[in-house]
Every structure is written in structure tokens, then in C-alpha cells.
mmCIF file with all atom_site columns, C-alpha atoms and ligand atoms in Angstrom:
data_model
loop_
_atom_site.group_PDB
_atom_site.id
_atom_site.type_symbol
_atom_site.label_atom_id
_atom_site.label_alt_id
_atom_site.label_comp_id
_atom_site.label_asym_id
_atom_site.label_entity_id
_atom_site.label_seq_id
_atom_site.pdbx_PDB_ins_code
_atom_site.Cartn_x
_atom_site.Cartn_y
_atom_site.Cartn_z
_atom_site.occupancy
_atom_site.B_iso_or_equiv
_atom_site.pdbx_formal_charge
_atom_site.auth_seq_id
_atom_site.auth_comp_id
_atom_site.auth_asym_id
_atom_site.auth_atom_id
_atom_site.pdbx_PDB_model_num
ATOM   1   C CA  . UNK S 1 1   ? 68.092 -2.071  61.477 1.00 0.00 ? 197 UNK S CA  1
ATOM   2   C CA  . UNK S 1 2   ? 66.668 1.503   60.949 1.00 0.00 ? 198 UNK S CA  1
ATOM   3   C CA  . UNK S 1 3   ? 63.889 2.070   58.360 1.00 0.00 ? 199 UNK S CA  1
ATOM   4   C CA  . UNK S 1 4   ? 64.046 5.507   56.943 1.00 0.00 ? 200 UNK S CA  1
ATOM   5   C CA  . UNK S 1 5   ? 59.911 6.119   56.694 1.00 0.00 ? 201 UNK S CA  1
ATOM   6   C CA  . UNK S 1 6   ? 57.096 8.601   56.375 1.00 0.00 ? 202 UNK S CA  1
ATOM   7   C CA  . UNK S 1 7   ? 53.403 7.651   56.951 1.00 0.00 ? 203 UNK S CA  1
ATOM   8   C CA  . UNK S 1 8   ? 50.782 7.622   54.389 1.00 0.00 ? 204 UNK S CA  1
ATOM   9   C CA  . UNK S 1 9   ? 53.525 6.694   51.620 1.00 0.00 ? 205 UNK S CA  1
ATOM   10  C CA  . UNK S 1 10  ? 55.389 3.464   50.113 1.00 0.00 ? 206 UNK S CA  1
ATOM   11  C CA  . UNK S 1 11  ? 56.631 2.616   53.225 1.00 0.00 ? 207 UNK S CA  1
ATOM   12  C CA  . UNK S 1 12  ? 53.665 1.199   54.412 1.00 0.00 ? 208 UNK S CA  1
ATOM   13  C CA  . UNK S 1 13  ? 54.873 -2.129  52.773 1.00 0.00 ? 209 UNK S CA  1
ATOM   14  C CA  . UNK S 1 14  ? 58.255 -2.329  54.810 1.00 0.00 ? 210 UNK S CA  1
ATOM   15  C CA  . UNK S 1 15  ? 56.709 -1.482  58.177 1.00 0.00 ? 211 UNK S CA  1
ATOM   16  C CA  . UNK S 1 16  ? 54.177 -4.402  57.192 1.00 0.00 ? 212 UNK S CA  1
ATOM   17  C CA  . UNK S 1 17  ? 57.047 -6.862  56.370 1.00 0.00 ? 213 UNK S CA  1
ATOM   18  C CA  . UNK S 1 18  ? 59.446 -5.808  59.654 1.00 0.00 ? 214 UNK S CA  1
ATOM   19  C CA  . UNK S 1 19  ? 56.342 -6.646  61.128 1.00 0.00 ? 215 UNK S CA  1
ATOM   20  C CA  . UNK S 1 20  ? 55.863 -10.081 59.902 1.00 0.00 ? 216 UNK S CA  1
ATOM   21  C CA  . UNK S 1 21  ? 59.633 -10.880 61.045 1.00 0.00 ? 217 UNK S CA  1
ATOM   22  C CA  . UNK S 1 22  ? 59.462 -10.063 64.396 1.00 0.00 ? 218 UNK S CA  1
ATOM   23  C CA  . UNK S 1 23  ? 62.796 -8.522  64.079 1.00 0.00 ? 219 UNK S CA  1
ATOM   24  C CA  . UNK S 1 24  ? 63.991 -5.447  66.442 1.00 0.00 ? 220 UNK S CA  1
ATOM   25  C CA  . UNK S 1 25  ? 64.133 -2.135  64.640 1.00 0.00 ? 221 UNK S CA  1
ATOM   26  C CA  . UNK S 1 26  ? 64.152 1.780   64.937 1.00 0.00 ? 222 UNK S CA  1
ATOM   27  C CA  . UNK S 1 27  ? 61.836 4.185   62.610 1.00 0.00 ? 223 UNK S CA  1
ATOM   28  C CA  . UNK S 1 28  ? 63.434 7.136   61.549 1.00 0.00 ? 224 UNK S CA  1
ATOM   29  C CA  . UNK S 1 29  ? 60.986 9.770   60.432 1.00 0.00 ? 225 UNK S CA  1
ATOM   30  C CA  . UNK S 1 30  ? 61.737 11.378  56.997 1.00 0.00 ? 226 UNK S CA  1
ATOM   31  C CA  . UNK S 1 31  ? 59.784 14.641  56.863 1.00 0.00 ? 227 UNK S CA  1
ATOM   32  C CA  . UNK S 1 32  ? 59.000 14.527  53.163 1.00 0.00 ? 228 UNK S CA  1
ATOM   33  C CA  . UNK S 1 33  ? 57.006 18.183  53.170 1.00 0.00 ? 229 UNK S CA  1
ATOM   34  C CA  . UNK S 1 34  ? 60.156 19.765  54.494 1.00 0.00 ? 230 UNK S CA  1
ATOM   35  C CA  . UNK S 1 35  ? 62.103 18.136  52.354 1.00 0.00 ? 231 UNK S CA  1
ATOM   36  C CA  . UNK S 1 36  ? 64.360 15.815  54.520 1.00 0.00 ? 232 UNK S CA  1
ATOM   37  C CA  . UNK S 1 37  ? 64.530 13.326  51.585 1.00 0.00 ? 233 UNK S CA  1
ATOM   38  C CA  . UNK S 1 38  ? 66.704 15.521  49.778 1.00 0.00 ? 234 UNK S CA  1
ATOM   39  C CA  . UNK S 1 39  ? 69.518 16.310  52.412 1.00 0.00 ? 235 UNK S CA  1
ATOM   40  C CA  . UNK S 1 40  ? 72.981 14.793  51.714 1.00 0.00 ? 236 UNK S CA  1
ATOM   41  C CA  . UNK S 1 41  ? 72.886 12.365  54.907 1.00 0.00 ? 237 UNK S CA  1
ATOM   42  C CA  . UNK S 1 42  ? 69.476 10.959  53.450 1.00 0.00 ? 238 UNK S CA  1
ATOM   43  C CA  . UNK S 1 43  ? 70.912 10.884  49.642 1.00 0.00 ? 239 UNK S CA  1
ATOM   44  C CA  . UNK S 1 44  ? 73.687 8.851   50.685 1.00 0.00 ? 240 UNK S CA  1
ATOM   45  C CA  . UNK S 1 45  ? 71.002 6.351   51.873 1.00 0.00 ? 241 UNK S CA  1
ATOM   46  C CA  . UNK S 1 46  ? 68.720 6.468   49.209 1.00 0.00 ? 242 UNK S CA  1
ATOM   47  C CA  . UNK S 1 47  ? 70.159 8.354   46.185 1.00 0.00 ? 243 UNK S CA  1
ATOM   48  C CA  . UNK S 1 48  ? 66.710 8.214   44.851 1.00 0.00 ? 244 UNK S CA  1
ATOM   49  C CA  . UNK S 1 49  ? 65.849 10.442  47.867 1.00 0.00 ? 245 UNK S CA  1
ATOM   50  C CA  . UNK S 1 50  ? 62.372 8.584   48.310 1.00 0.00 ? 246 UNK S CA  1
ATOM   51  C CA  . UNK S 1 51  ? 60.873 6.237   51.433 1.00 0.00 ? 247 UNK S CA  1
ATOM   52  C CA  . UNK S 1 52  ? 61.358 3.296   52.215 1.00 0.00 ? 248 UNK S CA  1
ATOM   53  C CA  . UNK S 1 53  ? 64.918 2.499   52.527 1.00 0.00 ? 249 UNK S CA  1
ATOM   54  C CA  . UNK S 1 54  ? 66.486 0.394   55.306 1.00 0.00 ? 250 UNK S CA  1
ATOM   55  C CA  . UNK S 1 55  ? 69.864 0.587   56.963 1.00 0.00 ? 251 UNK S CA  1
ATOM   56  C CA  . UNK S 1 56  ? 71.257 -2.503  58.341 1.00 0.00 ? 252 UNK S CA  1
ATOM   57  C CA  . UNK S 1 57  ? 75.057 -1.939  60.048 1.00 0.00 ? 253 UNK S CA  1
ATOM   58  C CA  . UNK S 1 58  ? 76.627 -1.774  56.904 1.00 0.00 ? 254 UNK S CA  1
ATOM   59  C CA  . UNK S 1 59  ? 74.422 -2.710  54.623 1.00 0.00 ? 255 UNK S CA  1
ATOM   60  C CA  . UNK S 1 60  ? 71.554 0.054   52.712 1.00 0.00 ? 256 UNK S CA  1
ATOM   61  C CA  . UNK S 1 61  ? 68.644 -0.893  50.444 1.00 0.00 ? 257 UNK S CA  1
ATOM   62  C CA  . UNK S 1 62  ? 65.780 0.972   48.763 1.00 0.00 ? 258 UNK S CA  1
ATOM   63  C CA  . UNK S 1 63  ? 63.081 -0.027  46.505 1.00 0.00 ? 259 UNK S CA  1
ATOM   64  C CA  . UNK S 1 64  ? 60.372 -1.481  48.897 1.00 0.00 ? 260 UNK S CA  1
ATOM   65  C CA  . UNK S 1 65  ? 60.863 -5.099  46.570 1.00 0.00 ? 261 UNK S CA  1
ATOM   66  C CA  . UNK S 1 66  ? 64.356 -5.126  47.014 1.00 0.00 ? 262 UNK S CA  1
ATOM   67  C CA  . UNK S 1 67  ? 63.857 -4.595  50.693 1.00 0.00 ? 263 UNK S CA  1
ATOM   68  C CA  . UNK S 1 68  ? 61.553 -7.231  51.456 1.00 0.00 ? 264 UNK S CA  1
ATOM   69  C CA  . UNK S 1 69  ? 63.819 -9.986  49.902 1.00 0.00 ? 265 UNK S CA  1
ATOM   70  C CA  . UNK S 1 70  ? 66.124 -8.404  52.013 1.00 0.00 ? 266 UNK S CA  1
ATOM   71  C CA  . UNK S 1 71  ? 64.157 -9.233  54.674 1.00 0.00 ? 267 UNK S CA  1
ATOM   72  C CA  . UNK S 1 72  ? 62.591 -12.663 53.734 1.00 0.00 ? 268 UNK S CA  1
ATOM   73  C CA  . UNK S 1 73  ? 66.231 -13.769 53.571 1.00 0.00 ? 269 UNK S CA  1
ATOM   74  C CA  . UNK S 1 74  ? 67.590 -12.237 56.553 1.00 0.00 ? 270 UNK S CA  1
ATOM   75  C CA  . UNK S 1 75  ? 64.763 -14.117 57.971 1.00 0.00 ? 271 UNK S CA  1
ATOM   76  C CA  . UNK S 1 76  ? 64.459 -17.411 56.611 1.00 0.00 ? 272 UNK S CA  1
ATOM   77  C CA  . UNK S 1 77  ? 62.697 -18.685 60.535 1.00 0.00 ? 273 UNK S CA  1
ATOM   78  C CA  . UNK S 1 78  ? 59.873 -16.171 59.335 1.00 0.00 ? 274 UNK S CA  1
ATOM   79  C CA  . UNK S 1 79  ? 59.269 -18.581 56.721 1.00 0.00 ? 275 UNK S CA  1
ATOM   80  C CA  . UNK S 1 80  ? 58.234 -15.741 54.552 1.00 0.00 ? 276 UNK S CA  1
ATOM   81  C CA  . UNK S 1 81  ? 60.040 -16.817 51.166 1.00 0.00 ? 277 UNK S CA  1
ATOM   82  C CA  . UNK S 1 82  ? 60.589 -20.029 49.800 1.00 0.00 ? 278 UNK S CA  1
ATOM   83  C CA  . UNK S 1 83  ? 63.781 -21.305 49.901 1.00 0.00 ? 279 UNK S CA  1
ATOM   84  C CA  . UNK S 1 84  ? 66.321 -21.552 46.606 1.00 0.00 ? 280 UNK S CA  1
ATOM   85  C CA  . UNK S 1 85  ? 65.740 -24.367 45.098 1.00 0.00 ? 281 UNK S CA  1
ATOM   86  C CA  . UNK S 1 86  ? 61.784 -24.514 45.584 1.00 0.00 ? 282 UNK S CA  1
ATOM   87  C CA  . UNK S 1 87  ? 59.301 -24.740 43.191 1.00 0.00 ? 283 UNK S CA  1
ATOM   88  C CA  . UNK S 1 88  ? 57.670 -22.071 44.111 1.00 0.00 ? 284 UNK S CA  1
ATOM   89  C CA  . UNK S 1 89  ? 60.650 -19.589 44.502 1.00 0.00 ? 285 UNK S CA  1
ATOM   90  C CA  . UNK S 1 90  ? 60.564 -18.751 40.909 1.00 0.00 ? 286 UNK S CA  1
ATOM   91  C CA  . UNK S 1 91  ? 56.803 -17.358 41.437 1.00 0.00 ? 287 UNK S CA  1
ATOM   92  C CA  . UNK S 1 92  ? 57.931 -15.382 44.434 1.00 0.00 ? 288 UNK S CA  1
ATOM   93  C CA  . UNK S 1 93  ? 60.654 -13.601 42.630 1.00 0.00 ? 289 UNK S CA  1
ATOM   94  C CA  . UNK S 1 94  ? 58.271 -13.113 39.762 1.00 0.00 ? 290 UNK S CA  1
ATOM   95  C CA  . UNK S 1 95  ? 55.857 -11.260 42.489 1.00 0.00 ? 291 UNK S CA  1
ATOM   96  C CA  . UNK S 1 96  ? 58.041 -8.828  44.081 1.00 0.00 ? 292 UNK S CA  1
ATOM   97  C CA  . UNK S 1 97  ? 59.387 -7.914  40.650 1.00 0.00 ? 293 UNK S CA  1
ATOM   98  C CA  . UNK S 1 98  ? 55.931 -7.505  39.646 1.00 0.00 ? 294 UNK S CA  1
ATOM   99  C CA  . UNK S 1 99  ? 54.925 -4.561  41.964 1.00 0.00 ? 295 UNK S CA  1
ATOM   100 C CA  . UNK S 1 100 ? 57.870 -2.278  40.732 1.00 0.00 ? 296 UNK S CA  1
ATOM   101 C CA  . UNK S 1 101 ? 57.477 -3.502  36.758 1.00 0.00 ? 297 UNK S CA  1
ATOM   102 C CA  . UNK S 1 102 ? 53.833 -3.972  36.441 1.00 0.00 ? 298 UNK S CA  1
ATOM   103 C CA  . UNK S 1 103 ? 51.737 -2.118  39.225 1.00 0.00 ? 299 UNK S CA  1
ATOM   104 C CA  . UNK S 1 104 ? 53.984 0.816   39.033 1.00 0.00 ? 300 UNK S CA  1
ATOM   105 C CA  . UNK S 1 105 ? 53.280 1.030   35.950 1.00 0.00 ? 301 UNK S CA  1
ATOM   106 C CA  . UNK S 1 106 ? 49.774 0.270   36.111 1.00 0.00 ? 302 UNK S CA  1
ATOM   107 C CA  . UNK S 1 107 ? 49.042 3.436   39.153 1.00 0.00 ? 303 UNK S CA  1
ATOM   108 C CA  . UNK S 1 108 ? 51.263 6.086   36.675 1.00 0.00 ? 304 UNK S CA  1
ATOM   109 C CA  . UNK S 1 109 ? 48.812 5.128   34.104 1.00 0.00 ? 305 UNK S CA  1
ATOM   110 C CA  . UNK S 1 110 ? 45.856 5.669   36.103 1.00 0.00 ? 306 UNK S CA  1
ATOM   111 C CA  . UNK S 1 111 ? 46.919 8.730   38.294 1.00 0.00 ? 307 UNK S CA  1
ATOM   112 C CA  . UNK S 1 112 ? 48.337 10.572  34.660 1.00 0.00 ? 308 UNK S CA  1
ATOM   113 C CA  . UNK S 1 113 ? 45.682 9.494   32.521 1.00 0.00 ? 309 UNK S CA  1
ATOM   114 C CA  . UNK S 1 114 ? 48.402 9.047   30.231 1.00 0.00 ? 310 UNK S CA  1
ATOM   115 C CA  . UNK S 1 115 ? 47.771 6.281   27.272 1.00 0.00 ? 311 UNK S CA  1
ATOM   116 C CA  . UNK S 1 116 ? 50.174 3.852   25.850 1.00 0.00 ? 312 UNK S CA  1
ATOM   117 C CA  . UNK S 1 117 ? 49.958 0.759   23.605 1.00 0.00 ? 313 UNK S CA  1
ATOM   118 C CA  . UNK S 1 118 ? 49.868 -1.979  25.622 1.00 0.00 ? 314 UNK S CA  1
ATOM   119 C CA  . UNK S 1 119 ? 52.734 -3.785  23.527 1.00 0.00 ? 315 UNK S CA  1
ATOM   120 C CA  . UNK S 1 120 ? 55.249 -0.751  24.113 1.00 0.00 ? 316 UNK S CA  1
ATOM   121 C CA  . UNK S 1 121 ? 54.154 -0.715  27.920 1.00 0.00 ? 317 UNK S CA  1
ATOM   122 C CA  . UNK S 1 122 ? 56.321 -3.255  29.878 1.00 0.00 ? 318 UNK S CA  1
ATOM   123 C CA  . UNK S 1 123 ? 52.975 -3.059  32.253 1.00 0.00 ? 319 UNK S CA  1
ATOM   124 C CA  . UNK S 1 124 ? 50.732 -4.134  29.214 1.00 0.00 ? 320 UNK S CA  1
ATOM   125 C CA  . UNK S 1 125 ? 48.169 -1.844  30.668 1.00 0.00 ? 321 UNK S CA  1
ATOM   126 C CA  . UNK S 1 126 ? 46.267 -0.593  34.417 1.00 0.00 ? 322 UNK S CA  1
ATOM   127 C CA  . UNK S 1 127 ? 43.644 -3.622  32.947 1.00 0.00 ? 323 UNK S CA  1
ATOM   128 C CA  . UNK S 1 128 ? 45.722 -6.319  32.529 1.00 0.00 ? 324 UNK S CA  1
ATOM   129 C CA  . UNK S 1 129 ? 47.737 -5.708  35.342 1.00 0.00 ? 325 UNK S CA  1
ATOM   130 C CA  . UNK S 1 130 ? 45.056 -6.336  38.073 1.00 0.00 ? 326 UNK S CA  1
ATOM   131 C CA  . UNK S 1 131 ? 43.128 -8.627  35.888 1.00 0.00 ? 327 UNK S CA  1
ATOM   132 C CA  . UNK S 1 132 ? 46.594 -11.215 36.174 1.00 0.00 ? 328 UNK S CA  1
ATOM   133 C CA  . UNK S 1 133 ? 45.996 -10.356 40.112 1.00 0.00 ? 329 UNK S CA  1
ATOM   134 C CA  . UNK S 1 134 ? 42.707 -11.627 39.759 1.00 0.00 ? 330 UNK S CA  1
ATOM   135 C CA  . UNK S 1 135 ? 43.167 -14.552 37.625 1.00 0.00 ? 331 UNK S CA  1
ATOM   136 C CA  . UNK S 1 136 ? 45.852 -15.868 40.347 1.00 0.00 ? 332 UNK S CA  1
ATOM   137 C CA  . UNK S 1 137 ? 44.272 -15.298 43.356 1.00 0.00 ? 333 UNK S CA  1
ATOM   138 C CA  . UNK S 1 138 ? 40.829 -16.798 41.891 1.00 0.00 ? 334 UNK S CA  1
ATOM   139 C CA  . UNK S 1 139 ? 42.300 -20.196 42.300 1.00 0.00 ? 335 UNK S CA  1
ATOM   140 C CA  . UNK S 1 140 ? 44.580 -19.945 45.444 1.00 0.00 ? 336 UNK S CA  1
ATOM   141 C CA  . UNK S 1 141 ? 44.166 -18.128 48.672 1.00 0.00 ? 337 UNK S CA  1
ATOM   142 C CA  . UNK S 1 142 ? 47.983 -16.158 48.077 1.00 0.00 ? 338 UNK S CA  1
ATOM   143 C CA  . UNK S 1 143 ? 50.056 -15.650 45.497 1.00 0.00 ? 339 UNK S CA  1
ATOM   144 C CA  . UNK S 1 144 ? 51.913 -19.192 45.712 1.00 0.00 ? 340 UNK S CA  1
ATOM   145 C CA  . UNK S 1 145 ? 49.388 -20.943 46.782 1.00 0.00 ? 341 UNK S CA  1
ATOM   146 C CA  . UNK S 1 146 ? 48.542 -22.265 50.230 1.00 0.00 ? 342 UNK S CA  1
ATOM   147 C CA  . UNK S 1 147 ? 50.678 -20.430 52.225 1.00 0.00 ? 343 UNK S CA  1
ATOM   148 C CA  . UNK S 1 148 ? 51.235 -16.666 52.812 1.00 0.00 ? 344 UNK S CA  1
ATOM   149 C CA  . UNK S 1 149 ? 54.426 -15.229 51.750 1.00 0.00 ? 345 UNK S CA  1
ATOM   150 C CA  . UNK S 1 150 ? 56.569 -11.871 51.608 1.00 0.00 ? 346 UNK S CA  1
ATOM   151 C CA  . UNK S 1 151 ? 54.658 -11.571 48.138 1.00 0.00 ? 347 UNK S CA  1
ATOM   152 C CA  . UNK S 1 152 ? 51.818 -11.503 49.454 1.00 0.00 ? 348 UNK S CA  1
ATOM   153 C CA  . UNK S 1 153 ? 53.150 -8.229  52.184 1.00 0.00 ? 349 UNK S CA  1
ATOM   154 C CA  . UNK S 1 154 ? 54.224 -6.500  48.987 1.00 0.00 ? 350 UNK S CA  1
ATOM   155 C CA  . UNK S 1 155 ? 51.359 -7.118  46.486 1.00 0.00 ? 351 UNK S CA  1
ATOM   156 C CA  . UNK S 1 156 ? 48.799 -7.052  49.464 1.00 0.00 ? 352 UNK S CA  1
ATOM   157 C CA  . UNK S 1 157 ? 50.055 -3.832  50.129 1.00 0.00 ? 353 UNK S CA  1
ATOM   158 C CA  . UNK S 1 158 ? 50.002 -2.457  47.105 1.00 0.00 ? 354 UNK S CA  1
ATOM   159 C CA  . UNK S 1 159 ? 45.960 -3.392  46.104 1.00 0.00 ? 355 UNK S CA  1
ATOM   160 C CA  . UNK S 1 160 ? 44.869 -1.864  49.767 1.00 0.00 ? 356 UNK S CA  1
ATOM   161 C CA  . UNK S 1 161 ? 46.766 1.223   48.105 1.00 0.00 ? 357 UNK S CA  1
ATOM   162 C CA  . UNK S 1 162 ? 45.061 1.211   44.898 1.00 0.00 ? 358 UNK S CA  1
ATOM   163 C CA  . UNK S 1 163 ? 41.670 -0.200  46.296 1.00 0.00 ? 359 UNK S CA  1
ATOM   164 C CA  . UNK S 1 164 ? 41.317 1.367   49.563 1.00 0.00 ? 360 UNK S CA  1
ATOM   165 C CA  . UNK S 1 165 ? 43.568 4.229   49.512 1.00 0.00 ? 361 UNK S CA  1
ATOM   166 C CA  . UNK S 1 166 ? 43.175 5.786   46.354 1.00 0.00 ? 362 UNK S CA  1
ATOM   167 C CA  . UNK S 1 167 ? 39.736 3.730   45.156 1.00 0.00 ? 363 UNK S CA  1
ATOM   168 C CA  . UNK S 1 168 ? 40.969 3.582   41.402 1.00 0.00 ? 364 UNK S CA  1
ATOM   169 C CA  . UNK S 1 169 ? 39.829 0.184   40.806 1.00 0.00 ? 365 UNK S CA  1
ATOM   170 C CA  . UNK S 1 170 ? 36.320 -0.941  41.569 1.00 0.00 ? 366 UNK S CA  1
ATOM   171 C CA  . UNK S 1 171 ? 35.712 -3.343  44.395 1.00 0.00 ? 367 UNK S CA  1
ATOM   172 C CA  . UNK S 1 172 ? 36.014 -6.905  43.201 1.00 0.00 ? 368 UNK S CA  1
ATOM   173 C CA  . UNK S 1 173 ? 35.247 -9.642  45.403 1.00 0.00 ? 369 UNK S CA  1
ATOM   174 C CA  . UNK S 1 174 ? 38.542 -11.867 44.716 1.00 0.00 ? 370 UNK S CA  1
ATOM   175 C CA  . UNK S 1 175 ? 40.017 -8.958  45.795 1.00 0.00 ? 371 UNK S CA  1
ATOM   176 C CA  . UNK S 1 176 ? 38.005 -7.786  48.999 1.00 0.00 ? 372 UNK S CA  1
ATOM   177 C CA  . UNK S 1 177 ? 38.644 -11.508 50.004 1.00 0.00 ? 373 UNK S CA  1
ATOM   178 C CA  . UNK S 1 178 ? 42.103 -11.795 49.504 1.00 0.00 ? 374 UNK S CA  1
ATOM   179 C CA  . UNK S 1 179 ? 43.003 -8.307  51.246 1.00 0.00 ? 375 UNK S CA  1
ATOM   180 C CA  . UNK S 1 180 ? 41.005 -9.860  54.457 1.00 0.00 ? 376 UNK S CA  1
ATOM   181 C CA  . UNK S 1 181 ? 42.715 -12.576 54.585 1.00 0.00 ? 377 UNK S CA  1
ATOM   182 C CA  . UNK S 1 182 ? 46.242 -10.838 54.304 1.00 0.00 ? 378 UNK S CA  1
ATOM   183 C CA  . UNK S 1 183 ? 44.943 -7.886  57.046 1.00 0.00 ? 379 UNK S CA  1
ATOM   184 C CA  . UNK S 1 184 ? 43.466 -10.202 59.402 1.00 0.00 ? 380 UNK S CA  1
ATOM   185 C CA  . UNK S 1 185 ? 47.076 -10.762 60.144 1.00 0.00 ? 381 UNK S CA  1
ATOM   186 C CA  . UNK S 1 186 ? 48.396 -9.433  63.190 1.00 0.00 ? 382 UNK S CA  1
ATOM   187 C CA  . UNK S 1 187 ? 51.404 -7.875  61.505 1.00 0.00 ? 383 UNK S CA  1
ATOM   188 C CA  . UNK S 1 188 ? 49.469 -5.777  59.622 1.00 0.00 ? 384 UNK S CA  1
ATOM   189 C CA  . UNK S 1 189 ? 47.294 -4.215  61.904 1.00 0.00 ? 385 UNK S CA  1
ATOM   190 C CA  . UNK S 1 190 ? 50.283 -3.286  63.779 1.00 0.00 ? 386 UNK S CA  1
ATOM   191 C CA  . UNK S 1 191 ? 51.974 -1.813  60.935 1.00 0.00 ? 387 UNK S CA  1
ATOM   192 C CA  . UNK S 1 192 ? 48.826 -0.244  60.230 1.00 0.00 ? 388 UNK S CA  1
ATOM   193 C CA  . UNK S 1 193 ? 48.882 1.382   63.354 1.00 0.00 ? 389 UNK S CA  1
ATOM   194 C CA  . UNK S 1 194 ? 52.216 3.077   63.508 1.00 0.00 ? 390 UNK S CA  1
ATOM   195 C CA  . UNK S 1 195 ? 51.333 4.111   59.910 1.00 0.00 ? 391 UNK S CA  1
ATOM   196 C CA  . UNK S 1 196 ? 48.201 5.829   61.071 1.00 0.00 ? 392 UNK S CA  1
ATOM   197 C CA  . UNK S 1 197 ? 50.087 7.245   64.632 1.00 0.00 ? 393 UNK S CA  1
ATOM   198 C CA  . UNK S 1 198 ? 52.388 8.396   62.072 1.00 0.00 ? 394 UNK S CA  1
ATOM   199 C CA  . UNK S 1 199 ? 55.651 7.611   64.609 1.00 0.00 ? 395 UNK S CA  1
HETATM 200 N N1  . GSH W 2 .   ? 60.213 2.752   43.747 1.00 0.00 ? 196 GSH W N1  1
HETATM 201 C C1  . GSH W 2 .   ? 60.131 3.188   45.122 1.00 0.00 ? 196 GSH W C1  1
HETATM 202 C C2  . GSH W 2 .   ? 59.105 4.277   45.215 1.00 0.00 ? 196 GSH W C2  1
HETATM 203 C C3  . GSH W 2 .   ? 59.197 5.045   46.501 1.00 0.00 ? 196 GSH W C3  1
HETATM 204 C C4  . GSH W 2 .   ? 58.325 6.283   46.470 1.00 0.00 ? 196 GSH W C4  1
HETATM 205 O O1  . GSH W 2 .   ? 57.760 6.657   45.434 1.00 0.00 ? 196 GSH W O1  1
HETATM 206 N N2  . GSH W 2 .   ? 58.242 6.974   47.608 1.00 0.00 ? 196 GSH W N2  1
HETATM 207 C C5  . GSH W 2 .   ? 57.522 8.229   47.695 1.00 0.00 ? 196 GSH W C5  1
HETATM 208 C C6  . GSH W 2 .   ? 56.462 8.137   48.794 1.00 0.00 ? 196 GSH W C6  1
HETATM 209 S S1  . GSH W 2 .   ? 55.188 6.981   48.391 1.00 0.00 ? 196 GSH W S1  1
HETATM 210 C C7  . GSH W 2 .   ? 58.469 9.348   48.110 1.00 0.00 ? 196 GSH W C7  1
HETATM 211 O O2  . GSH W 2 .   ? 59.390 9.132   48.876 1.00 0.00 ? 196 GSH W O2  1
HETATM 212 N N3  . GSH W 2 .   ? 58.226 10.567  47.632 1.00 0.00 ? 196 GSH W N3  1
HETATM 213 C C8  . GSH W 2 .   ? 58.961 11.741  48.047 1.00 0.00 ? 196 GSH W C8  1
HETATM 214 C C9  . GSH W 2 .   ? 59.556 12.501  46.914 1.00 0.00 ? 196 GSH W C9  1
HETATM 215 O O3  . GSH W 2 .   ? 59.537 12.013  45.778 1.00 0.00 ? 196 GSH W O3  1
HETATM 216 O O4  . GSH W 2 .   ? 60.051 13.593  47.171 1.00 0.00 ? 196 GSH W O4  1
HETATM 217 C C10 . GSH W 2 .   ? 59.788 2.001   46.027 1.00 0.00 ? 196 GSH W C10 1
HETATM 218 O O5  . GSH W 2 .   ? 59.147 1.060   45.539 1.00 0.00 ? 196 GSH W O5  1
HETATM 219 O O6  . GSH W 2 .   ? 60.150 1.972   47.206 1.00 0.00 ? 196 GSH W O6  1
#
């Protein structure tokens, strides 16, 4: 498997969840300030021209949701999604589909200041989309529950953007708990270590 990255960026969530599988792979550096995103051989990767994407023999796939439940299912011994047919699998899709509908959303909102009524936004609005977080995970240690899951690499990923990263929501302790518990995780600190060694 190769995953077509760049440090600092979206890719962060991928590199977290190759991690968490254990699974051999090569980086391949995209030099997004000299433009390597938009060169034919990286278009016919990712025709959104954008990191993450992964190439597996045949196989390509961008959007860092789509990826993961690439990966969780490539994976199953990772034990990273629940299987089909569990009760819980309908949450976990909802979760991974939630980063790309909802927090997406909720960041553009933030970062543009733009304003939008909440019932035209799919996102409802930046609020509502991190007070759902925080409704879930004030009841449960990760998204489904008990047990830490591919959602959690793709969500968790995505509040240490908005709350550490970028500090555009204020620190909320559900939150602050839930990202320790998800970066305590060996997996992450070594993804957050290539991310930082940028190679
Ligand atoms: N929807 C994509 C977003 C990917 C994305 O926005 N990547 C940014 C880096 S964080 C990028 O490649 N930007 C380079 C560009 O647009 O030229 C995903 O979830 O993977």
C-alpha cells in the first residue's frame, strides 16, 4: 500500500489509522507548495488532486472516510470496525460519514465566517455539530461505546485539528478527556511523529 501524504494536512488521519493496523506501507511525499498535487500521475490518483489518498495494487481511494473503511475492512484482525451485521455498525458508518458531511462543514463555517440557516446547512451549524460530539461522548468513553474504533481515528483526528491545531473551539473537558484517551494510544503517537518529522 502507498499513501500519497503531506504533513501538517488531512492526512494526519490515514497515517493514524495505517498505524492502528499494523499493516506494511510506503509514504509518498506530495509536495503541496510546489504543486505536486496537480501533476497528471497524481490526478489519476486523486482527481480531486488533494492528500490523503491510498494506492493499494490495483485498487485507489481518496477521501480520508472512505479510506479508513478501506482499511477497517481490509483489516477486520485490527478489530477496528464492527462487523456487518452488528448493532453497532450502523453508528460506525454514521461516524465516518459524519466527518466529511458535518465537521467539514462545521470548519468552512468557522474558517469563512460565512453564515447559513441552519435548516439549509446539511451541517446544521459549527454549534451543533460539536455539541452532538459532546452529547455522545458524555455518556461513553468512544463513539460506540466501550470499545475504540476506526471512528474514533477519524473523528479523534479531526477535534485535535479543530481543538489543538487550529484552537477554534474552546477547551471542553468531555473533549480534553476523550482526545487523551484516543492519543494515549501508541498508534497515534507514532503517526504523530512521522507527521511532525514530516517523512
Ligand atoms: N475531503 C478530503 C479533503 C482533503 C484535503 O482538503 N486536503 C488538503 C490538505 S488538508 C489538500 O490536499 N490541499 C491541497 C490543495 O487543495 O491544493 C478528505 O477528507 O480527505
Amino acid at each position: 500500500m502507498r499513501l500519497f501524504w503531506a504533513p501538517n494536512t488531512r492526512s494526519m488521519r490515514v497515517l493514524w489509522m495505517l498505524e492502528e493496523t499494523g499493516a506494511p506501507y510506503e509514504r509518498v511525499l506530495v509536495d503541496l507548495k510546489a504543486g505536486a498535487q496537480h501533476r497528471p500521475e497524481y490526478h489519476a490518483i486523486n482527481p480531486m488532486e488533494k492528500v490523503p489518498a491510498l494506492q493499494d495494487g490495483a485498487a485507489c481511494v481518496a477521501e480520508s472516510g472512505a479510506i479508513i473503511a478501506y482499511l477497517a475492512e481490509k483489516f477486520p484482525e485490527a478489530g477496528l470496525a464492527p462487523p456487518i451485521g452488528a448493532p453497532t455498525r450502523g453508528r460506525f458508518l454514521q461516524w465516518l460519514f459524519f466527518s466529511g458531511a458535518c465537521v467539514e462543514g462545521a470548519i468552512a463555517e468557522k474558517f469563512t465566517k460565512a453564515e447559513m440557516p441552519e435548516h439549509i446547512a446539511g451541517f446544521g451549524s459549527f454549534d451543533r455539530v460539536f455539541n452532538v460530539l459532546e452529547e455522545v461522548l458524555s455518556s461513553t468513553p468512544y463513539l460506540l461505546g466501550e470499545k475504540f474504533s476506526a471512528a474514533d481515528v477519524l473523528i479523534g483526528a479531526d477535534l485535535h485539528f479543530v481543538i489543538n491545531a487550529f484552537k477554534m473551539l474552546e477547551p471542553r473537558p468531555v473533549f480534553a478527556a476523550y482526545l487523551e484517551r484516543c492519543q494515549s494510544r501508541p498508534a497515534f503517537s507514532r503517526a504523530a511523529k512521522i507527521n511532525s518529522d514530516g517523512v
